[in-house]
């Protein structure tokens, strides 16, 4: 019996190796790797000579279809951007109250999970959600077990001066419950009172220029909140995942608590590995995200800790805002967030592999294998036979300039506008379905599915 597809003669990248071989796909699953003559006949053979064949990217930090300004970011558009960027699985967020845009006090987290789950009809890639805990109530903790049973095995909290921010007192109790369930606690760490006081001071002093923004959320506030969270995480024995680490200080704090990766893990985002705070002078509030983009020294620290293991995942924190909300006079009028799903793999590849000489397996560990393992998706982020055939054919030498005119996202700008990179996604397969093919989306929305995640086992 012939198999569905063979991707032939590519340089196949796994977490540990690169070797020229072929990949056989049948019924949505990878069935074998081997030389062409070792594999069965195929209905379709794709020649990938001279290209990389890698697992689809797993991006565990993505916001779609959320806050009012974010209505631009729909599943239909943002998951097209994901497919074009080689991202085949993403983890979005489910909010208490059903829908972050229209929270309903009679509804809880499970309603939020149901709401996001229903988006699969519009999706071009597979996705899951983290449950966001922002109501400091007993009922919140009572819902966690049912969420885990529904395949949502990680919960996010914001230690931040956001409307959805929570107190240390609540984080402490939530860690306890999350540890009992053996789930993962993901935490945004910025000391809320310092960020709040500095924001108020900058407003009083009229310091609204975008280049002032990073000074209102200094690196030590990120390290202080991370330290608070980690003290509690160690006490409770909870699996702790530090979200979007940006600074040397925060990374060092995380590293200081991490004997190995069995209990404490953390991510950084593509932009923190490649942009520095001069971006605020160049692009105003468009790259205004929280925590802010830092100093050149912090970029170096991100790579040191990605290499050392304190940071083990590169995500995007993709969020989409209509340009009108971003094009404001004072930075405090701008929402936090920027889109980057489509550019993440090409930009990180260019920075890490082309400019800094890191290996392809290093990239595949950080963008595919580690996020899948960290969040309980054994069929994702790998090309092992028996797993989902989420495969990206990537030409490392294809050189082009990033421009928002190419955005599949509803976002009309890019924080990487004008950047020249080498490395482009040529094909993206989702469970064997060709979704992106050399310049066009070739699948229908709804090809994506909701992924019910396992409780992850974290070993070193
Ligand atoms: Zn985020």
CSV table of C-alpha atoms and ligand atoms in Angstrom, one decimal:
chain,number,residue,atom,x,y,z
A,1,UNK,CA,0.0,0.0,0.0
A,2,UNK,CA,1.5,3.4,-0.9
A,3,UNK,CA,1.6,6.0,1.8
A,4,UNK,CA,0.1,9.5,1.3
A,5,UNK,CA,3.2,11.6,1.0
A,6,UNK,CA,7.0,11.4,1.1
A,7,UNK,CA,9.1,14.5,1.6
A,8,UNK,CA,12.2,13.4,0.0
A,9,UNK,CA,16.0,14.1,0.3
A,10,UNK,CA,15.7,17.1,2.7
A,11,UNK,CA,18.0,17.9,5.6
A,12,UNK,CA,15.8,16.5,8.4
A,13,UNK,CA,16.3,18.3,11.7
A,14,UNK,CA,15.6,16.7,15.0
A,15,UNK,CA,16.5,18.0,18.5
A,16,UNK,CA,19.8,16.1,18.2
A,17,UNK,CA,20.8,15.8,14.6
A,18,UNK,CA,20.6,16.9,11.0
A,19,UNK,CA,20.7,14.2,8.4
A,20,UNK,CA,19.7,14.0,4.8
A,21,UNK,CA,16.8,11.6,4.6
A,22,UNK,CA,13.2,11.2,3.6
A,23,UNK,CA,10.0,11.4,5.7
A,24,UNK,CA,7.0,9.2,5.0
A,25,UNK,CA,3.6,10.4,6.0
A,26,UNK,CA,0.3,8.4,6.0
A,27,UNK,CA,-3.1,9.2,7.4
A,28,UNK,CA,-1.8,12.4,9.2
A,29,UNK,CA,1.0,10.6,11.0
A,30,UNK,CA,4.7,10.3,10.4
A,31,UNK,CA,5.2,6.6,9.6
A,32,UNK,CA,8.9,6.3,8.8
A,33,UNK,CA,12.2,8.1,8.2
A,34,UNK,CA,14.7,6.6,5.8
A,35,UNK,CA,16.4,6.8,2.5
A,36,UNK,CA,14.0,6.9,-0.4
A,37,UNK,CA,14.6,3.3,-1.3
A,38,UNK,CA,13.9,2.2,2.3
A,39,UNK,CA,10.5,3.8,2.2
A,40,UNK,CA,7.3,2.5,0.5
A,41,UNK,CA,5.7,4.0,-2.6
A,42,UNK,CA,3.8,7.2,-2.2
A,43,UNK,CA,0.9,8.9,-3.8
A,44,UNK,CA,2.7,12.2,-3.7
A,45,UNK,CA,6.5,12.8,-3.5
A,46,UNK,CA,7.9,16.2,-2.7
A,47,UNK,CA,11.5,16.9,-3.4
A,48,UNK,CA,13.0,18.8,-0.5
A,49,UNK,CA,16.7,18.6,-1.6
A,50,UNK,CA,18.7,21.6,-0.3
A,51,UNK,CA,15.9,22.5,2.2
A,52,UNK,CA,15.5,21.8,5.9
A,53,UNK,CA,12.7,19.5,6.9
A,54,UNK,CA,11.7,20.2,10.5
A,55,UNK,CA,8.9,19.7,13.0
A,56,UNK,CA,6.2,22.4,12.9
A,57,UNK,CA,6.9,25.2,15.4
A,58,UNK,CA,5.0,25.0,18.7
A,59,UNK,CA,4.3,28.5,20.0
A,60,UNK,CA,3.1,28.3,23.6
A,61,UNK,CA,2.3,32.0,24.0
A,62,UNK,CA,-0.2,33.5,21.6
A,63,UNK,CA,-3.1,35.9,22.1
A,64,UNK,CA,-6.0,35.7,19.6
A,65,UNK,CA,-9.4,37.2,19.6
A,66,UNK,CA,-9.2,38.9,23.0
A,67,UNK,CA,-9.5,42.4,24.3
A,68,UNK,CA,-11.7,45.0,22.5
A,69,UNK,CA,-8.8,46.5,20.4
A,70,UNK,CA,-7.8,43.0,19.6
A,71,UNK,CA,-10.9,42.1,17.6
A,72,UNK,CA,-8.5,42.5,14.6
A,73,UNK,CA,-6.9,39.3,15.7
A,74,UNK,CA,-9.3,36.6,14.5
A,75,UNK,CA,-8.6,32.8,14.4
A,76,UNK,CA,-9.1,32.9,10.7
A,77,UNK,CA,-6.4,35.5,10.1
A,78,UNK,CA,-3.9,34.8,12.8
A,79,UNK,CA,-3.7,31.1,12.2
A,80,UNK,CA,-3.0,31.8,8.5
A,81,UNK,CA,-0.1,33.9,9.8
A,82,UNK,CA,0.9,30.9,11.9
A,83,UNK,CA,0.8,28.5,9.0
A,84,UNK,CA,2.8,30.8,6.8
A,85,UNK,CA,5.4,31.2,9.5
A,86,UNK,CA,5.7,27.4,10.0
A,87,UNK,CA,3.8,27.4,13.3
A,88,UNK,CA,1.6,24.3,13.4
A,89,UNK,CA,0.5,24.4,17.1
A,90,UNK,CA,-0.1,27.3,19.3
A,91,UNK,CA,-1.3,27.8,22.8
A,92,UNK,CA,-3.8,30.7,23.3
A,93,UNK,CA,-5.6,31.8,26.5
A,94,UNK,CA,-9.0,31.0,27.9
A,95,UNK,CA,-10.5,33.6,30.2
A,96,UNK,CA,-12.7,33.4,33.2
A,97,UNK,CA,-16.2,34.7,32.3
A,98,UNK,CA,-16.4,33.0,28.9
A,99,UNK,CA,-14.8,35.7,26.8
A,100,UNK,CA,-12.3,38.3,27.9
A,101,UNK,CA,-14.1,40.9,25.7
A,102,UNK,CA,-17.5,40.4,27.3
A,103,UNK,CA,-16.8,38.8,30.7
A,104,UNK,CA,-19.9,37.4,32.4
A,105,UNK,CA,-20.0,37.0,36.2
A,106,UNK,CA,-22.2,34.0,35.9
A,107,UNK,CA,-19.6,32.2,33.8
A,108,UNK,CA,-16.3,30.7,34.7
A,109,UNK,CA,-13.1,29.3,33.3
A,110,UNK,CA,-14.7,26.3,31.7
A,111,UNK,CA,-16.9,28.6,29.7
A,112,UNK,CA,-13.8,30.4,28.5
A,113,UNK,CA,-12.3,27.1,27.5
A,114,UNK,CA,-15.5,26.1,25.6
A,115,UNK,CA,-15.5,29.5,23.9
A,116,UNK,CA,-11.9,29.2,22.6
A,117,UNK,CA,-12.3,25.6,21.8
A,118,UNK,CA,-15.2,26.4,19.4
A,119,UNK,CA,-12.7,28.5,17.3
A,120,UNK,CA,-11.3,25.4,15.7
A,121,UNK,CA,-13.8,25.9,12.9
A,122,UNK,CA,-11.9,29.0,11.8
A,123,UNK,CA,-8.4,27.6,12.5
A,124,UNK,CA,-5.7,26.7,10.0
A,125,UNK,CA,-3.4,25.2,12.8
A,126,UNK,CA,-3.8,23.1,15.9
A,127,UNK,CA,-4.1,24.9,19.2
A,128,UNK,CA,-4.7,24.7,22.9
A,129,UNK,CA,-5.2,27.2,25.7
A,130,UNK,CA,-3.8,28.1,29.0
A,131,UNK,CA,-6.5,28.9,31.6
A,132,UNK,CA,-6.0,32.4,32.9
A,133,UNK,CA,-6.8,32.9,36.6
A,134,UNK,CA,-7.7,36.5,37.4
A,135,UNK,CA,-10.5,36.2,39.9
A,136,UNK,CA,-9.2,35.8,43.4
A,137,UNK,CA,-11.9,33.4,44.5
A,138,UNK,CA,-12.4,29.9,45.9
A,139,UNK,CA,-14.5,29.1,42.8
A,140,UNK,CA,-11.6,29.8,40.6
A,141,UNK,CA,-9.5,27.1,42.3
A,142,UNK,CA,-12.5,24.8,42.3
A,143,UNK,CA,-12.7,24.8,38.5
A,144,UNK,CA,-9.1,23.8,37.9
A,145,UNK,CA,-9.5,20.0,38.2
A,146,UNK,CA,-12.3,20.0,35.5
A,147,UNK,CA,-10.1,22.2,33.3
A,148,UNK,CA,-7.3,19.6,33.6
A,149,UNK,CA,-9.8,16.9,32.7
A,150,UNK,CA,-10.7,19.0,29.6
A,151,UNK,CA,-7.1,18.9,28.5
A,152,UNK,CA,-6.1,22.3,29.8
A,153,UNK,CA,-3.1,21.5,31.9
A,154,UNK,CA,-1.5,24.9,32.5
A,155,UNK,CA,-2.7,28.0,34.2
A,156,UNK,CA,-1.5,31.6,33.8
A,157,UNK,CA,-1.4,34.4,36.3
A,158,UNK,CA,-0.3,38.0,35.8
A,159,UNK,CA,1.8,39.5,38.6
A,160,UNK,CA,1.4,42.9,36.9
A,161,UNK,CA,-0.4,46.2,37.2
A,162,UNK,CA,-3.0,45.0,34.7
A,163,UNK,CA,-6.8,44.9,35.4
A,164,UNK,CA,-6.3,41.1,35.4
A,165,UNK,CA,-3.3,41.2,37.7
A,166,UNK,CA,-3.5,39.1,40.9
A,167,UNK,CA,-1.9,39.4,44.4
A,168,UNK,CA,0.9,37.3,45.8
A,169,UNK,CA,-1.6,36.0,48.3
A,170,UNK,CA,-3.7,34.5,45.5
A,171,UNK,CA,-0.7,33.2,43.5
A,172,UNK,CA,0.4,31.4,46.6
A,173,UNK,CA,-2.9,29.6,47.0
A,174,UNK,CA,-3.2,28.9,43.3
A,175,UNK,CA,0.3,27.4,43.2
A,176,UNK,CA,-0.8,25.0,45.9
A,177,UNK,CA,-3.8,23.8,44.0
A,178,UNK,CA,-1.9,23.6,40.7
A,179,UNK,CA,0.8,21.5,42.4
A,180,UNK,CA,-1.8,19.1,43.8
A,181,UNK,CA,-3.1,18.6,40.2
A,182,UNK,CA,0.4,18.2,38.9
A,183,UNK,CA,-0.3,20.9,36.3
A,184,UNK,CA,1.9,23.9,35.2
A,185,UNK,CA,1.8,27.4,36.6
A,186,UNK,CA,2.8,30.0,34.0
A,187,UNK,CA,3.5,33.5,35.4
A,188,UNK,CA,3.9,37.0,34.0
A,189,UNK,CA,6.3,38.7,36.4
A,190,UNK,CA,6.5,42.5,36.8
A,191,UNK,CA,6.3,44.1,40.2
A,192,UNK,CA,2.9,45.7,40.1
A,193,UNK,CA,3.3,48.5,42.6
A,194,UNK,CA,6.6,49.8,41.1
A,195,UNK,CA,5.3,49.7,37.6
A,196,UNK,CA,2.1,51.5,38.7
A,197,UNK,CA,4.0,54.2,40.6
A,198,UNK,CA,6.4,54.8,37.8
A,199,UNK,CA,3.6,55.0,35.2
A,200,UNK,CA,1.9,57.6,37.4
A,201,UNK,CA,5.1,59.6,37.8
A,202,UNK,CA,5.8,59.6,34.0
A,203,UNK,CA,2.3,60.8,33.4
A,204,UNK,CA,2.7,63.6,35.9
A,205,UNK,CA,6.0,64.6,34.3
A,206,UNK,CA,4.6,64.4,30.8
A,207,UNK,CA,7.2,61.8,29.7
A,208,UNK,CA,5.0,60.3,27.0
A,209,UNK,CA,7.6,59.8,24.3
A,210,UNK,CA,7.9,56.1,23.3
A,211,UNK,CA,11.6,55.9,24.2
A,212,UNK,CA,10.6,56.7,27.8
A,213,UNK,CA,8.3,53.6,28.0
A,214,UNK,CA,10.9,51.0,28.9
A,215,UNK,CA,12.1,53.2,31.8
A,216,UNK,CA,8.6,52.9,33.4
A,217,UNK,CA,9.0,49.1,33.7
A,218,UNK,CA,12.7,48.6,34.6
A,219,UNK,CA,14.4,45.2,34.5
A,220,UNK,CA,14.6,44.9,38.3
A,221,UNK,CA,10.8,44.9,38.6
A,222,UNK,CA,10.8,41.8,36.4
A,223,UNK,CA,13.5,40.1,38.5
A,224,UNK,CA,11.8,41.1,41.8
A,225,UNK,CA,8.4,39.6,40.8
A,226,UNK,CA,10.1,36.5,39.4
A,227,UNK,CA,11.9,36.1,42.8
A,228,UNK,CA,8.6,36.4,44.6
A,229,UNK,CA,6.9,33.8,42.3
A,230,UNK,CA,9.9,31.5,42.5
A,231,UNK,CA,10.0,31.6,46.3
A,232,UNK,CA,6.4,30.4,46.4
A,233,UNK,CA,6.9,27.9,43.5
A,234,UNK,CA,9.7,26.2,45.3
A,235,UNK,CA,7.8,26.1,48.6
A,236,UNK,CA,4.8,24.5,46.8
A,237,UNK,CA,6.8,22.2,44.5
A,238,UNK,CA,4.7,23.4,41.6
A,239,UNK,CA,5.9,23.2,38.0
A,240,UNK,CA,6.7,26.8,37.3
A,241,UNK,CA,7.0,28.3,33.8
A,242,UNK,CA,8.3,31.9,33.6
A,243,UNK,CA,6.6,33.7,30.8
A,244,UNK,CA,8.4,36.1,28.4
A,245,UNK,CA,11.7,36.6,30.1
A,246,UNK,CA,13.4,39.7,28.8
A,247,UNK,CA,16.3,40.7,31.0
A,248,UNK,CA,19.6,39.5,32.3
A,249,UNK,CA,18.4,40.2,35.8
A,250,UNK,CA,15.2,38.1,35.5
A,251,UNK,CA,17.0,35.3,33.7
A,252,UNK,CA,19.7,35.2,36.4
A,253,UNK,CA,17.0,35.1,39.1
A,254,UNK,CA,15.3,32.1,37.4
A,255,UNK,CA,18.7,30.4,36.9
A,256,UNK,CA,19.4,30.8,40.6
A,257,UNK,CA,16.4,28.7,41.5
A,258,UNK,CA,16.9,26.1,38.9
A,259,UNK,CA,19.0,23.1,39.9
A,260,UNK,CA,17.7,21.3,36.8
A,261,UNK,CA,14.7,21.7,34.5
A,262,UNK,CA,12.4,19.3,36.3
A,263,UNK,CA,10.5,22.0,38.2
A,264,UNK,CA,11.5,25.5,37.0
A,265,UNK,CA,11.4,26.5,33.4
A,266,UNK,CA,11.1,29.7,31.4
A,267,UNK,CA,10.7,31.1,28.0
A,268,UNK,CA,11.9,34.2,26.2
A,269,UNK,CA,10.3,35.6,23.0
A,270,UNK,CA,11.8,36.1,19.5
A,271,UNK,CA,11.8,39.9,19.8
A,272,UNK,CA,13.8,39.8,23.1
A,273,UNK,CA,16.5,37.9,21.3
A,274,UNK,CA,16.9,40.3,18.4
A,275,UNK,CA,15.6,43.8,19.1
A,276,UNK,CA,16.9,46.3,21.6
A,277,UNK,CA,15.3,49.4,23.1
A,278,UNK,CA,16.4,51.7,20.3
A,279,UNK,CA,13.3,50.2,18.6
A,280,UNK,CA,11.1,52.7,20.5
A,281,UNK,CA,12.9,55.6,18.9
A,282,UNK,CA,12.6,54.0,15.5
A,283,UNK,CA,9.0,52.6,15.6
A,284,UNK,CA,7.3,54.6,18.4
A,285,UNK,CA,4.7,52.7,20.3
A,286,UNK,CA,4.2,49.9,17.8
A,287,UNK,CA,6.6,47.6,19.6
A,288,UNK,CA,5.2,48.6,23.0
A,289,UNK,CA,4.9,45.3,24.8
A,290,UNK,CA,5.2,44.3,28.4
A,291,UNK,CA,7.8,43.7,29.7
A,292,UNK,CA,9.6,46.1,27.4
A,293,UNK,CA,12.3,45.4,24.9
A,294,UNK,CA,15.6,45.9,26.8
A,295,UNK,CA,19.3,46.7,26.2
A,296,UNK,CA,21.8,45.0,23.9
A,297,UNK,CA,23.4,43.4,26.9
A,298,UNK,CA,20.0,41.7,27.7
A,299,UNK,CA,19.9,40.1,24.2
A,300,UNK,CA,23.3,38.6,24.9
A,301,UNK,CA,21.9,37.3,28.3
A,302,UNK,CA,18.9,35.7,26.5
A,303,UNK,CA,21.3,33.6,24.4
A,304,UNK,CA,23.5,32.8,27.3
A,305,UNK,CA,20.6,31.4,29.2
A,306,UNK,CA,19.0,29.7,26.2
A,307,UNK,CA,22.3,27.9,25.8
A,308,UNK,CA,22.6,27.3,29.6
A,309,UNK,CA,19.1,26.0,29.9
A,310,UNK,CA,17.5,28.5,32.3
A,311,UNK,CA,15.5,29.5,29.3
A,312,UNK,CA,14.3,26.6,27.2
A,313,UNK,CA,11.6,27.9,24.9
A,314,UNK,CA,11.3,30.8,22.4
A,315,UNK,CA,7.7,32.0,21.9
A,316,UNK,CA,6.1,35.1,20.4
A,317,UNK,CA,3.5,36.6,22.8
A,318,UNK,CA,1.7,37.4,19.5
A,319,UNK,CA,-1.1,39.9,20.0
A,320,UNK,CA,-2.9,42.0,17.4
A,321,UNK,CA,-4.1,45.5,17.6
A,322,UNK,CA,-5.6,47.8,15.0
A,323,UNK,CA,-3.0,50.3,14.1
A,324,UNK,CA,-5.2,53.2,15.2
A,325,UNK,CA,-4.9,52.0,18.8
A,326,UNK,CA,-1.1,51.9,18.5
A,327,UNK,CA,-0.6,55.2,16.7
A,328,UNK,CA,-1.0,57.4,19.8
A,329,UNK,CA,0.9,60.4,21.2
A,330,UNK,CA,1.8,59.2,24.7
A,331,UNK,CA,3.0,55.6,25.3
A,332,UNK,CA,0.5,55.1,28.2
A,333,UNK,CA,-2.4,55.4,25.7
A,334,UNK,CA,-1.1,52.4,23.7
A,335,UNK,CA,-2.1,48.8,24.4
A,336,UNK,CA,0.6,46.3,25.1
A,337,UNK,CA,1.4,43.8,22.4
A,338,UNK,CA,2.6,43.2,18.8
A,339,UNK,CA,2.1,40.6,16.2
A,340,UNK,CA,4.9,38.2,15.2
A,341,UNK,CA,3.6,34.7,14.5
A,342,UNK,CA,4.5,34.8,10.9
A,343,UNK,CA,8.0,36.3,11.4
A,344,UNK,CA,9.1,34.3,14.4
A,345,UNK,CA,10.8,31.3,12.8
A,346,UNK,CA,12.5,33.3,10.0
A,347,UNK,CA,13.7,36.0,12.4
A,348,UNK,CA,14.9,33.6,15.1
A,349,UNK,CA,16.6,31.4,12.5
A,350,UNK,CA,18.3,34.4,11.1
A,351,UNK,CA,19.5,35.7,14.4
A,352,UNK,CA,20.4,32.4,16.1
A,353,UNK,CA,21.7,30.3,13.2
A,354,UNK,CA,22.9,32.7,10.6
A,355,UNK,CA,24.3,35.5,12.8
A,356,UNK,CA,25.3,33.6,15.9
A,357,UNK,CA,26.2,30.2,14.5
A,358,UNK,CA,23.8,28.1,16.7
A,359,UNK,CA,22.8,24.8,15.2
A,360,UNK,CA,19.5,23.8,13.6
A,361,UNK,CA,18.9,21.2,16.4
A,362,UNK,CA,19.3,24.1,18.9
A,363,UNK,CA,16.5,26.0,17.1
A,364,UNK,CA,14.3,22.9,16.9
A,365,UNK,CA,14.7,22.2,20.6
A,366,UNK,CA,13.7,25.8,21.6
A,367,UNK,CA,10.8,26.3,19.1
A,368,UNK,CA,9.4,22.8,18.6
A,369,UNK,CA,10.5,20.0,21.0
A,370,UNK,CA,10.8,21.8,24.3
A,371,UNK,CA,7.5,23.7,24.2
A,372,UNK,CA,5.6,20.5,23.2
A,373,UNK,CA,7.2,18.5,26.0
A,374,UNK,CA,6.8,21.3,28.5
A,375,UNK,CA,3.1,21.6,27.9
A,376,UNK,CA,2.1,17.9,27.5
A,377,UNK,CA,1.8,17.5,23.7
A,378,UNK,CA,3.8,14.3,23.0
A,379,UNK,CA,2.6,14.2,19.4
A,380,UNK,CA,3.8,17.7,18.6
A,381,UNK,CA,7.3,19.2,18.0
A,382,UNK,CA,8.9,16.0,16.8
A,383,UNK,CA,9.4,14.0,13.6
A,384,UNK,CA,9.4,10.6,15.5
A,385,UNK,CA,7.4,7.9,13.7
A,386,UNK,CA,3.9,7.6,15.2
A,387,UNK,CA,3.5,11.3,15.9
A,388,UNK,CA,1.5,14.0,14.1
A,389,UNK,CA,2.8,14.8,10.7
A,390,UNK,CA,3.3,18.5,11.4
A,391,UNK,CA,6.2,19.3,9.1
A,392,UNK,CA,7.8,22.5,7.8
A,393,UNK,CA,10.0,22.6,4.6
A,394,UNK,CA,12.2,25.6,5.2
A,395,UNK,CA,14.7,27.1,2.7
A,396,UNK,CA,17.5,28.5,4.9
A,397,UNK,CA,19.0,30.5,2.0
A,398,UNK,CA,15.9,32.2,0.6
A,399,UNK,CA,16.6,35.9,1.2
A,400,UNK,CA,13.9,38.5,1.5
A,401,UNK,CA,12.7,41.6,3.3
A,402,UNK,CA,10.0,41.4,5.9
A,403,UNK,CA,7.1,43.8,5.3
A,404,UNK,CA,3.7,44.1,6.8
A,405,UNK,CA,2.3,44.1,3.2
A,406,UNK,CA,2.9,40.3,3.4
A,407,UNK,CA,1.0,40.0,6.7
A,408,UNK,CA,-1.6,37.2,6.8
A,409,UNK,CA,-2.4,38.6,10.2
A,410,UNK,CA,-5.0,41.3,10.4
A,411,UNK,CA,-2.3,43.5,11.9
A,412,UNK,CA,-1.3,46.2,9.4
A,413,UNK,CA,2.2,46.7,10.8
A,414,UNK,CA,5.3,44.6,11.7
A,415,UNK,CA,7.9,45.3,14.4
A,416,UNK,CA,10.4,43.7,11.9
A,417,UNK,CA,9.4,46.0,9.0
A,418,UNK,CA,12.3,46.4,6.5
A,419,UNK,CA,14.4,43.6,8.1
A,420,UNK,CA,16.3,41.5,5.6
A,421,UNK,CA,16.5,37.8,6.6
A,422,UNK,CA,17.6,34.5,5.1
A,423,UNK,CA,15.3,31.7,5.7
A,424,UNK,CA,11.7,31.2,4.5
A,425,UNK,CA,9.0,28.6,5.0
A,426,UNK,CA,8.1,26.9,1.7
A,427,UNK,CA,5.6,24.3,2.9
A,428,UNK,CA,3.7,23.8,6.1
A,429,UNK,CA,1.9,20.4,6.7
A,430,UNK,CA,-0.6,20.0,9.5
A,431,UNK,CA,-1.2,16.3,10.3
A,432,UNK,CA,-0.3,15.6,6.7
A,433,UNK,CA,-2.5,18.3,5.3
A,434,UNK,CA,-0.6,20.8,3.2
A,435,UNK,CA,-1.7,24.2,4.6
A,436,UNK,CA,0.9,26.6,3.2
A,437,UNK,CA,2.4,26.0,-0.2
A,438,UNK,CA,5.0,28.4,-1.6
A,439,UNK,CA,3.1,31.6,-1.4
A,440,UNK,CA,-0.5,30.5,-0.7
A,441,UNK,CA,-2.7,29.0,1.9
A,442,UNK,CA,-4.1,25.9,0.3
A,443,UNK,CA,-6.3,24.4,3.0
A,444,UNK,CA,-9.7,25.4,4.3
A,445,UNK,CA,-10.3,27.0,7.8
A,446,UNK,CA,-11.3,24.2,10.2
A,447,UNK,CA,-8.3,22.0,9.2
A,448,UNK,CA,-7.0,23.0,12.7
A,449,UNK,CA,-8.1,21.1,15.8
A,450,UNK,CA,-8.1,21.7,19.5
A,451,UNK,CA,-5.4,19.7,21.3
A,452,UNK,CA,-6.3,18.2,24.6
A,453,UNK,CA,-3.0,18.2,26.5
A,454,UNK,CA,-1.6,15.7,28.9
A,455,UNK,CA,-0.3,16.6,32.3
A,456,UNK,CA,3.4,17.0,31.3
A,457,UNK,CA,6.1,15.1,32.9
A,458,UNK,CA,9.0,17.3,33.5
A,459,UNK,CA,12.3,15.5,33.7
A,460,UNK,CA,15.7,17.1,33.4
B,1,LIG,ZN1,1.2,37.4,26.6
